[in-house]
Coordinates of C-alpha atoms in Angstrom, one line a residue:
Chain A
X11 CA -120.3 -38.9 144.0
X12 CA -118.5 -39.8 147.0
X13 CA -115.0 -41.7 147.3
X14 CA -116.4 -44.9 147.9
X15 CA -118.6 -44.9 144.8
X16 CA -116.1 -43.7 143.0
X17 CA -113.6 -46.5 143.8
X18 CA -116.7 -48.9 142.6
X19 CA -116.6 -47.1 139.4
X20 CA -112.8 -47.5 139.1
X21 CA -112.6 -51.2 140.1
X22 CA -115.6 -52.2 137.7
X23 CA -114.1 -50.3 134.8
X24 CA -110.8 -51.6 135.3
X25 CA -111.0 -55.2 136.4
X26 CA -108.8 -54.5 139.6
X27 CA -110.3 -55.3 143.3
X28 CA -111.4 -52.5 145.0
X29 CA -109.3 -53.1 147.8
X30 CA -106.3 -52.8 144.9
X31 CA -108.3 -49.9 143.5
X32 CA -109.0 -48.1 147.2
X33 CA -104.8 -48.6 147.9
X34 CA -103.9 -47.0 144.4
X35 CA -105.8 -44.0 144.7
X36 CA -104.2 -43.1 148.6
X37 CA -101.1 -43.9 146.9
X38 CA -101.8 -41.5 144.0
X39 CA -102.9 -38.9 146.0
X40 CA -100.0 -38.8 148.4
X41 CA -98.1 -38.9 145.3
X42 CA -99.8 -35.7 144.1
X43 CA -99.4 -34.0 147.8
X44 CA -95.4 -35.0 147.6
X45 CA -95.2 -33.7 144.4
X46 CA -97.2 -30.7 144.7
X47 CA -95.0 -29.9 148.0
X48 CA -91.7 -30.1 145.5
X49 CA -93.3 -27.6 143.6
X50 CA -94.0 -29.7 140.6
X51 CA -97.1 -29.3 138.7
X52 CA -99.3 -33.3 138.2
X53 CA -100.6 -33.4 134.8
X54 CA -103.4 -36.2 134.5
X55 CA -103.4 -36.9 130.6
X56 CA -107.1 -37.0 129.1
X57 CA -108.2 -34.8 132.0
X58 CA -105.9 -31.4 132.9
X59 CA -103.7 -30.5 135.6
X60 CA -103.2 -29.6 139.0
X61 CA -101.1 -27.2 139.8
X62 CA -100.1 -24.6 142.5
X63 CA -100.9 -20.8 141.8
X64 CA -99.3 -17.7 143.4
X65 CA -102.6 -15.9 144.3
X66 CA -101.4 -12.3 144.3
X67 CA -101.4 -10.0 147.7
X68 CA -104.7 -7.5 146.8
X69 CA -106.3 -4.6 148.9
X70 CA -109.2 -5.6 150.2
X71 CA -111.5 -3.6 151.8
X72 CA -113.6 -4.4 155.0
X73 CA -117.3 -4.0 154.1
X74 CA -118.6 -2.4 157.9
X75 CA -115.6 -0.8 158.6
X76 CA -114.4 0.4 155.0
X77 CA -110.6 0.0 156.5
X78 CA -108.4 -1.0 153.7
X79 CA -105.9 -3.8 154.2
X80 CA -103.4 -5.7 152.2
X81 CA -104.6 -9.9 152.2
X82 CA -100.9 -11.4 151.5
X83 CA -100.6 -13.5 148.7
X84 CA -100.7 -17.2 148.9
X85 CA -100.5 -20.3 146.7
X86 CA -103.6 -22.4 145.5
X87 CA -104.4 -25.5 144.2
X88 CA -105.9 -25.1 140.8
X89 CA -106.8 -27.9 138.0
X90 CA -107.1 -26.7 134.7
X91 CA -109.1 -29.2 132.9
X92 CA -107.8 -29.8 129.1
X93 CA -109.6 -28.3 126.4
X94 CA -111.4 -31.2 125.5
X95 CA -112.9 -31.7 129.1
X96 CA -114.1 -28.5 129.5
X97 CA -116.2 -28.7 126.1
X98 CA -117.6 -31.6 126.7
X99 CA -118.6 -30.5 130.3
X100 CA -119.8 -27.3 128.6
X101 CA -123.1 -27.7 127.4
X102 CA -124.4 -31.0 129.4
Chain B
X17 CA -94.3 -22.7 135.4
X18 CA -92.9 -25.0 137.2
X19 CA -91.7 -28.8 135.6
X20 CA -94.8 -31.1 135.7
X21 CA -95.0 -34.8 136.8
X22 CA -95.9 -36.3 133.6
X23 CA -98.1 -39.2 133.4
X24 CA -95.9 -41.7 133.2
X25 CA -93.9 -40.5 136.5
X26 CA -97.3 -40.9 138.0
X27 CA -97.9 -44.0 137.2
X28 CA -94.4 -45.4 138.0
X29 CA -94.7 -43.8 141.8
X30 CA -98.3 -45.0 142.2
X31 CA -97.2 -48.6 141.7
X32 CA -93.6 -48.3 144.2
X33 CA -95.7 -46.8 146.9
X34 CA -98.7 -49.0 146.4
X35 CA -96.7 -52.0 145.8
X36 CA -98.1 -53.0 142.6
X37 CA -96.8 -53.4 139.1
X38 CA -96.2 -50.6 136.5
X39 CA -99.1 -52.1 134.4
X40 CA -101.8 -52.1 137.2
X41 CA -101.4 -48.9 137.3
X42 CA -101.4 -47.8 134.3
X43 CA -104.9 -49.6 134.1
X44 CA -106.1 -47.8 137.2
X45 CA -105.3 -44.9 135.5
X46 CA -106.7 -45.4 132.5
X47 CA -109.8 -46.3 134.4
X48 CA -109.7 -42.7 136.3
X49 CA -109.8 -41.2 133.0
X50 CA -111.9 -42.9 130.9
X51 CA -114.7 -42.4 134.1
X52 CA -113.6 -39.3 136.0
X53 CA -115.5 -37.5 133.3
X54 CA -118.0 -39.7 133.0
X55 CA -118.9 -39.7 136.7
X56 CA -119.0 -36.0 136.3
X57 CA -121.4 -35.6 133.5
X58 CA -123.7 -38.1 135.8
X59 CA -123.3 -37.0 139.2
X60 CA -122.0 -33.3 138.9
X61 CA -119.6 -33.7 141.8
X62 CA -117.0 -36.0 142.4
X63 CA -114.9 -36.7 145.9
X64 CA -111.8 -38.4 145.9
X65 CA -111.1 -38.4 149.8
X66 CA -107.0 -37.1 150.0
X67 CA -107.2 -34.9 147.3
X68 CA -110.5 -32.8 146.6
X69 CA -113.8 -32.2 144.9
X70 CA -114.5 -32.1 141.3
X71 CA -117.5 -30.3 140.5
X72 CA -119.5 -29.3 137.4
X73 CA -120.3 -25.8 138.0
X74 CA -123.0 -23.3 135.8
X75 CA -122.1 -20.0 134.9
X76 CA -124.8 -18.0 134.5
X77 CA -125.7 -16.3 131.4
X78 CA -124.6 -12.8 131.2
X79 CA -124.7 -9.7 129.4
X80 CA -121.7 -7.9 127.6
X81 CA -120.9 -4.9 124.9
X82 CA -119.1 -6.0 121.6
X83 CA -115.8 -4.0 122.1
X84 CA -115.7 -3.2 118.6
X85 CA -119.7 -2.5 117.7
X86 CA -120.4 -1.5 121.0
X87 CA -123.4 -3.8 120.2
X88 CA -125.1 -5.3 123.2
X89 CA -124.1 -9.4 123.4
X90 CA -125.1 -12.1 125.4
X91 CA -123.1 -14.6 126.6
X92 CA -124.3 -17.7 127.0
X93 CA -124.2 -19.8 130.3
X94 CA -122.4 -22.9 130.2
X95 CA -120.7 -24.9 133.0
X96 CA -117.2 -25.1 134.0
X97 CA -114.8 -27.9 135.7
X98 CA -114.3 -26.6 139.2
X99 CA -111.7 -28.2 141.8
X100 CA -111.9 -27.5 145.7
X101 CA -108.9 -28.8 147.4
X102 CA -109.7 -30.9 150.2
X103 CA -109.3 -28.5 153.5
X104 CA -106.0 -30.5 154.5
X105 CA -104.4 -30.3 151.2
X106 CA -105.0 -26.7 150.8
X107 CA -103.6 -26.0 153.6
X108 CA -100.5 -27.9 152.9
X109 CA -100.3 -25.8 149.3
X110 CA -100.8 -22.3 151.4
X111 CA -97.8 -23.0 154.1
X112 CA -95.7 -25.3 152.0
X113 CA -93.2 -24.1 149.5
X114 CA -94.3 -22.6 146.6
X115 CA -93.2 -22.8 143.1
X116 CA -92.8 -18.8 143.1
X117 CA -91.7 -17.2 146.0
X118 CA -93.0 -13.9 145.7
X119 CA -90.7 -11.2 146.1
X120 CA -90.3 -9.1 148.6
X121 CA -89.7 -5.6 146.6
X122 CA -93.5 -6.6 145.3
X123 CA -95.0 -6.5 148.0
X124 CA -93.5 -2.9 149.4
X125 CA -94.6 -1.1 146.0
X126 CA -98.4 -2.2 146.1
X127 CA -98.6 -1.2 149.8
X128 CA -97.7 2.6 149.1
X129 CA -99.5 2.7 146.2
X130 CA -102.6 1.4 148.2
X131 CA -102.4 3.7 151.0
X132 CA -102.0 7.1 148.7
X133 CA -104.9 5.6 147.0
X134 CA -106.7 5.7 150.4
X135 CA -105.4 9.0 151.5
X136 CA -106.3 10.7 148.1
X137 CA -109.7 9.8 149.2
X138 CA -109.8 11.1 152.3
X139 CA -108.4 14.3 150.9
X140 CA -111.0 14.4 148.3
X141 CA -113.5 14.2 150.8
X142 CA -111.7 16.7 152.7
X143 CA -112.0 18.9 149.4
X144 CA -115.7 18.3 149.0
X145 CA -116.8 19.3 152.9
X146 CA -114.9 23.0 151.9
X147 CA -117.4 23.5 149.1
X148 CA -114.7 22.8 145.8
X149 CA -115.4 21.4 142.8
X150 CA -115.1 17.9 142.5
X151 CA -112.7 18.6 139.8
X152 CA -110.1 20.3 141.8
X153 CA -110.1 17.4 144.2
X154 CA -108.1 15.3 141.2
X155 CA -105.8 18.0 141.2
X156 CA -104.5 17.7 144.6
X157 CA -104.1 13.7 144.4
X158 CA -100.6 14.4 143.1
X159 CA -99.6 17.0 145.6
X160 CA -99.7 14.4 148.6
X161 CA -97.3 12.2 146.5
X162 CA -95.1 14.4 145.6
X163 CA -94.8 16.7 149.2
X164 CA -93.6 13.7 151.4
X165 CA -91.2 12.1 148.6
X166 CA -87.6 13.4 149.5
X167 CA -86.8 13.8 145.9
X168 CA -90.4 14.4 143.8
X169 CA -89.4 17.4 142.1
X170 CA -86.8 15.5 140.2
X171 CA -89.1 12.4 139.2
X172 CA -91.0 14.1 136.5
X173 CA -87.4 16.1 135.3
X174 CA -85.1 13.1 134.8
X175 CA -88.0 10.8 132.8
X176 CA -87.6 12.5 129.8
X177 CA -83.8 13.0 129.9
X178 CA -82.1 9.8 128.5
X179 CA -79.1 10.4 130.4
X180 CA -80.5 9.7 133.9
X181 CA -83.0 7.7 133.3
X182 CA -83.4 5.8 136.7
X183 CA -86.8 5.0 136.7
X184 CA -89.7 4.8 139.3
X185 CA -89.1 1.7 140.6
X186 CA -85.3 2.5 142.0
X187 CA -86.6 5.9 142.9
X188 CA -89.5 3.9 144.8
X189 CA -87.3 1.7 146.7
X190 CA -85.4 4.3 149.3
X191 CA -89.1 5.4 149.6
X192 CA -90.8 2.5 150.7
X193 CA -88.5 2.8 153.9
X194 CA -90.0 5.7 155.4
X195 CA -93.0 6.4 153.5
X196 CA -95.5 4.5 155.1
X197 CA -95.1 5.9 158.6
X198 CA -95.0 9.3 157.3
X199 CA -98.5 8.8 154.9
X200 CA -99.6 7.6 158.4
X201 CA -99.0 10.5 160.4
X202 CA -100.4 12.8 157.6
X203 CA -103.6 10.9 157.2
X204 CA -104.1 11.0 160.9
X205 CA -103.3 14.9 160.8
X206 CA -105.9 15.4 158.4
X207 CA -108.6 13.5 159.9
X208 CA -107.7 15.4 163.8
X209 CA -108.3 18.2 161.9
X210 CA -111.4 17.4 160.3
X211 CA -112.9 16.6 163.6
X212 CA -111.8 19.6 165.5
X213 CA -113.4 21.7 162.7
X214 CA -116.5 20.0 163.3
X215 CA -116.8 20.1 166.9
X216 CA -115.7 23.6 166.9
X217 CA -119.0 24.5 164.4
X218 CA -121.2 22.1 166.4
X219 CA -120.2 24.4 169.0
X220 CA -120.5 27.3 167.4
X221 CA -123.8 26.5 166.2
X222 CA -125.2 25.5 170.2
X223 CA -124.2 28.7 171.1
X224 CA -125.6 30.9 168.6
X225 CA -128.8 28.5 169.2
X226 CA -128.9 29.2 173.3
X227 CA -127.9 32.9 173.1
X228 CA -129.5 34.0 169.8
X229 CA -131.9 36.5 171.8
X230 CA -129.4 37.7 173.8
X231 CA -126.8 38.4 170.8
X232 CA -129.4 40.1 169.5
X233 CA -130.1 42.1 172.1
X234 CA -127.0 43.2 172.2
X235 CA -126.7 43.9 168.8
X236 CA -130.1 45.9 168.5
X237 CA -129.0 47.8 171.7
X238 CA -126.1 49.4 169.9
X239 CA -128.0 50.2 166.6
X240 CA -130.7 51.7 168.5
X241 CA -129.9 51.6 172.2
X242 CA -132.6 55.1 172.9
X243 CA -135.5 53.2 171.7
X244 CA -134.9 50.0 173.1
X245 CA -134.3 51.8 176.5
X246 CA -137.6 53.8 176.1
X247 CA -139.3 51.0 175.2
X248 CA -138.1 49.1 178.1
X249 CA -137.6 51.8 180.8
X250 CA -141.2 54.1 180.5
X251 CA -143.3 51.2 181.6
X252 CA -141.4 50.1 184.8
X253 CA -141.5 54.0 186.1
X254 CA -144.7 53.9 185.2
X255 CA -145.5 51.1 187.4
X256 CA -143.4 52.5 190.4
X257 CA -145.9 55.5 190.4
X258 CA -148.5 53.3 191.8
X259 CA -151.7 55.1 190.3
X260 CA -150.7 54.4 186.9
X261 CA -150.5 50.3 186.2
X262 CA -154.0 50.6 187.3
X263 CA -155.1 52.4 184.6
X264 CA -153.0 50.0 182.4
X265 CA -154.8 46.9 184.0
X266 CA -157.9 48.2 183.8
X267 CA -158.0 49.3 180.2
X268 CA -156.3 46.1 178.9
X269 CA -158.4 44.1 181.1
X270 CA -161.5 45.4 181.4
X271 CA -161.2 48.4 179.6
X272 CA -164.4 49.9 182.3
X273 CA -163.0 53.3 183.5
X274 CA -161.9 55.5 181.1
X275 CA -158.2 57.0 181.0
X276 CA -157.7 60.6 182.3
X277 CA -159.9 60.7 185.4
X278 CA -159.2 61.7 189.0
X279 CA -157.2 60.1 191.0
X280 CA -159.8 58.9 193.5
X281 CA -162.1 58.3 190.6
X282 CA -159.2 55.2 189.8
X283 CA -158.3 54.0 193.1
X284 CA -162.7 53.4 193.2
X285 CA -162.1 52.3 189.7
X286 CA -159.4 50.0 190.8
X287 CA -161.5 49.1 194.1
X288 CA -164.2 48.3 191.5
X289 CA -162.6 46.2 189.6
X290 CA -160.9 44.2 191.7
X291 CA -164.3 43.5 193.6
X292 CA -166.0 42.7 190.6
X293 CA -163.4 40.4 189.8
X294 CA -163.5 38.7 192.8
X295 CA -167.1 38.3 192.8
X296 CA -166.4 36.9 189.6
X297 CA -163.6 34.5 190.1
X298 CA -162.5 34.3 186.4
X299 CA -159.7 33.5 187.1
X300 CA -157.1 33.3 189.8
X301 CA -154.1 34.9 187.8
X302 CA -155.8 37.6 186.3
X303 CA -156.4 38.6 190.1
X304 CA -152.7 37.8 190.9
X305 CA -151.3 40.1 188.2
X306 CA -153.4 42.8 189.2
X307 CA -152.3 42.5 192.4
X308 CA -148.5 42.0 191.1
X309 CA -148.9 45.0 189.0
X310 CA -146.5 45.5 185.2
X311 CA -142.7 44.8 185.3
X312 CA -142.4 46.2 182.0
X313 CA -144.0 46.3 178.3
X314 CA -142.2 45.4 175.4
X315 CA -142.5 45.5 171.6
X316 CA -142.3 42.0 169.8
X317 CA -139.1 41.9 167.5
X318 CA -138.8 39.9 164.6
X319 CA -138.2 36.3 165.9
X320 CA -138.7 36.9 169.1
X321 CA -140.6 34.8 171.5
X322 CA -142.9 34.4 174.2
X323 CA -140.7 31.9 175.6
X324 CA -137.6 34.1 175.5
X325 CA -139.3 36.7 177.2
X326 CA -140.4 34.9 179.8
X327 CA -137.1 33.6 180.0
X328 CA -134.9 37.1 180.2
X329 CA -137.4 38.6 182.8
X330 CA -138.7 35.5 185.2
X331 CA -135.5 33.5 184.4
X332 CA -137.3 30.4 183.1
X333 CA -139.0 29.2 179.9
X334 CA -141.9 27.8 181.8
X335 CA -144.1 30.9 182.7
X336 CA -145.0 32.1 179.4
X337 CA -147.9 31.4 179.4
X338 CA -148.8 34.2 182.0
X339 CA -147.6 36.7 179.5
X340 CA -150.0 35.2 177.0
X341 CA -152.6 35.5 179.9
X342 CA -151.7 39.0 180.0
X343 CA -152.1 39.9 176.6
X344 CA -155.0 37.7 175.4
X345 CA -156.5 41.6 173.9
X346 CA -153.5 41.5 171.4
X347 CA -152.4 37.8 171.1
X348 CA -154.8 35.7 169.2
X349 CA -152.3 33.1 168.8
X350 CA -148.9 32.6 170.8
X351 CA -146.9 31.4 168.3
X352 CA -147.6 34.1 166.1
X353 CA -147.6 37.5 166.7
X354 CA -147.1 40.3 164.8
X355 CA -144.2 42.2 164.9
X356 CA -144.7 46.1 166.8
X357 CA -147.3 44.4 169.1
X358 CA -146.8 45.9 172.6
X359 CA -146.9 43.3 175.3
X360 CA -147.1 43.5 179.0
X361 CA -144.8 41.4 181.7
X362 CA -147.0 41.0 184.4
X363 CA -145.1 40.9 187.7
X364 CA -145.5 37.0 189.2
X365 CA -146.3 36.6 193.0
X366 CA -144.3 33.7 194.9
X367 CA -147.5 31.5 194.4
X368 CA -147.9 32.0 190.9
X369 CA -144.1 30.7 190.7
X370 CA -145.2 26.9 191.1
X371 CA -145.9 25.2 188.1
X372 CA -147.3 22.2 189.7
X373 CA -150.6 24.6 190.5
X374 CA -154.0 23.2 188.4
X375 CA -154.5 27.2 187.8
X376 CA -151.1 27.1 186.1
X377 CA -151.8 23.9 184.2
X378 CA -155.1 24.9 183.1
X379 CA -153.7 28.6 181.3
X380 CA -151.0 26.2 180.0
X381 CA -153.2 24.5 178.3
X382 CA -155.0 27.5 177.2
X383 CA -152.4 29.2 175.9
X384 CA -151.1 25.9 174.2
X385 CA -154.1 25.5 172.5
X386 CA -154.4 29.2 171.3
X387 CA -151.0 28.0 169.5
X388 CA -152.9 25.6 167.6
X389 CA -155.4 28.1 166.2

């Protein structure tokens, strides 16, 4: 499902143009990106939350060559649904 | 972790930066997560442009042991919530700052660590090329560890003593300074090494393979150097004397005239011979050996070769075949000849030299295919 769907979905569920719906959800998103940036995890109630993970430096080793190297760590973007999401998603 | 933005701090910055009213949304919101799942169970995937994908992904069935049974279990598949950060926002996350810096002294200790894992396997391979056990090579992982540490002896000592007690990691950090230059330098030593070995056998080995026949000439010359001499010396004084080769040629040849005769009885032999011969015209070498007479005879050594022969007395490889020519009465097949057979070296004239000559390529080919018998 694409955004604009999406925002269909959003607007006919809610009641709310989808013009007001389209302008919420860039708002919400650069609020996530802000947020995210001040190194504050978003939690979206019902659903899980997004957060930033330290993804640790690791040896990795270079198929052809077999040379060994150290990737430096770096930070990801993870959502971890809630427990209730993931069961339901489980077994569809 | 890190504080979270709760839901209701969402909901109150969506609607300042939107411009909208607290309660909107709080309804949009809702709306996102009454559906968000929704939309997922339908469609699999969801895009939300600024942010990422949501996707429902499978995860295959797969098999596993009962830690406690040791049975065999299988684990079912079953799907999970997956997010992909949009390319822009991950890339924001991966530069931006984080919510734990990681720390340097981290870092420093997984780099050693890794590269005496990697030089313990080079020196295990090291081990294996010299013919040891692969259980000594664990032995030696230590050793590399503790030779370049400045103070290794002491590690293992002060751990059980309370009093010292100062721990790897302290006894890491001074280390990590000069350690991974050092492991450098010795892994490189190791490999040089490994290499020059090699090239120094792969030389070895060329030279034993080009000179084998010579070394053991050599060799057998000082074991037995009477024999060989005899062996070698008789025939060519033999041939210098004129009458006899022609009793050689003729009796390995044509075996016509009978040893032990007058000499005028040969040189008509001989004169015989050669006319028959001509008249003939078998073939053009046979005439030109006569003519050319022995160098020498030799006895076929264990692994010896035509080829070698014909190398040590007419320089080159390529005229073997003229030996074979020679001998056809005692070589059935070139390639195989028994050891104690008594060959002749014919003596070559300057024509017989060119191996571009259809007389030369047809006994090449006559001699190749007496190989193949």
């Amino acid at each position: 499902m694409l955004t604009k769907e999406f925002i269909g979905l959003i607007s006919s569920e809610s009641g709310l143009s989808k013009k007001e719906t389209e302008q919420m959800l860039s708002a919400m998103n650069a609020v996530i990106r802000e947020n995210l940036m001040a190194g504050k995890a978003i939690q979206l109630q019902g659903l899980g939350v997004l957060e930033i993970k330290e993804r640790k430096e690791r040896v990795i080793v270079h198929p052809r060559t077999g040379e060994r190297t150290v990737a430096p760590s770096k930070n990801q973007l993870v959502f971890r649904p809630v427990a209730n999401v993931k069961d339901e998603l489980k077994n569809l | 972790m890190a504080d979270k933005l709760s839901w209701t701090e969402l909901r109150k910055a969506i609607a300042t930066r939107a411009g909208v009213s607290e309660k909107k949304a709080g309804v949009f919101l809702g709306a996102i997560q009454a559906q968000l799942v929704e939309a997922l169970k339908t469609e699999k995937q969801v895009k939300i442009n600024g942010l990422g994908t949501f996707r429902v992904q499978a995860v295959a069935p797969r098999k596993s042991v009962n830690v406690t049974t040791g049975e065999d279990i299988l684990i079912e598949g079953y799907n999970k919530l997956a997010f992909t950060p949009e390319a822009g926002v991950k890339e924001l996350v991966e530069m931006g700052a984080s919510p734990l810096p990681s720390p340097e002294g981290k870092g420093d200790l997984i780099d050693p660590i890794q590269k005496l894992g990697a030089q313990a396997e080079e020196i295990v391979d090291i081990l294996g090329e010299l013919g040891q056990s692969p259980r000594a090579s664990t032995e030696p992982e230590p050793e590399p560890v503790v030779v370049p540490e400045p103070e290794p002896v002491v590690v293992p000592e002060p751990e059980p003593e309370p009093v010292k007690e100062p721990e790897p990691e302290p006894e890491y950090e001074p280390i990590i300074v000069h350690e991974p230059e050092k492991k450098k330098k010795k892994s490189h030593f190791w490999r040089d090494t490994l290499i020059c070995m090699l090239v120094l056998i792969a030389m070895l080995a060329a030279g034993y393979f080009f000179l084998r026949q010579e070394l053991s000439d050599i060799i057998r010359s000082f074991i037995k150097p009477t024999q060989t001499e005899q062996v070698a010396e008789q025939p060519k004084v033999v041939a210098q004397e004129a009458e006899e080769p022609v009793v050689d040629e003729t009796d390995a040849e044509k075996e016509l005239i009978p040893e032990g005769e007058l000499s005028q009885d040969e040189i008509l032999a001989e004169f015989l011979a050669a006319s028959e011969e001509e008249a003939k015209e078998v073939r053009e070498e046979e005439k030109e050996e006569e003519q050319g007479g022995l160098l020498a005879t030799e006895a076929i050594r264990e692994g010896s070769r035509l080829t070698w022969i014909s190398k040590r007395y007419y320089g080159s490889k390529v005229y073997w075949p003229y030996i074979y020519n020679a001998n056809r009465d005692v070589i059935s097949n070139p390639s195989h000849i028994d050891v104690g057979t008594p060959i002749r070296i014919p003596k070559l004239t300057q024509a017989q030299l060119d191996t571009t000559t259809t007389a030369f390529k047809q006994l090449r080919e006559e001699a190749e295919a007496a190989c193949k018998k």
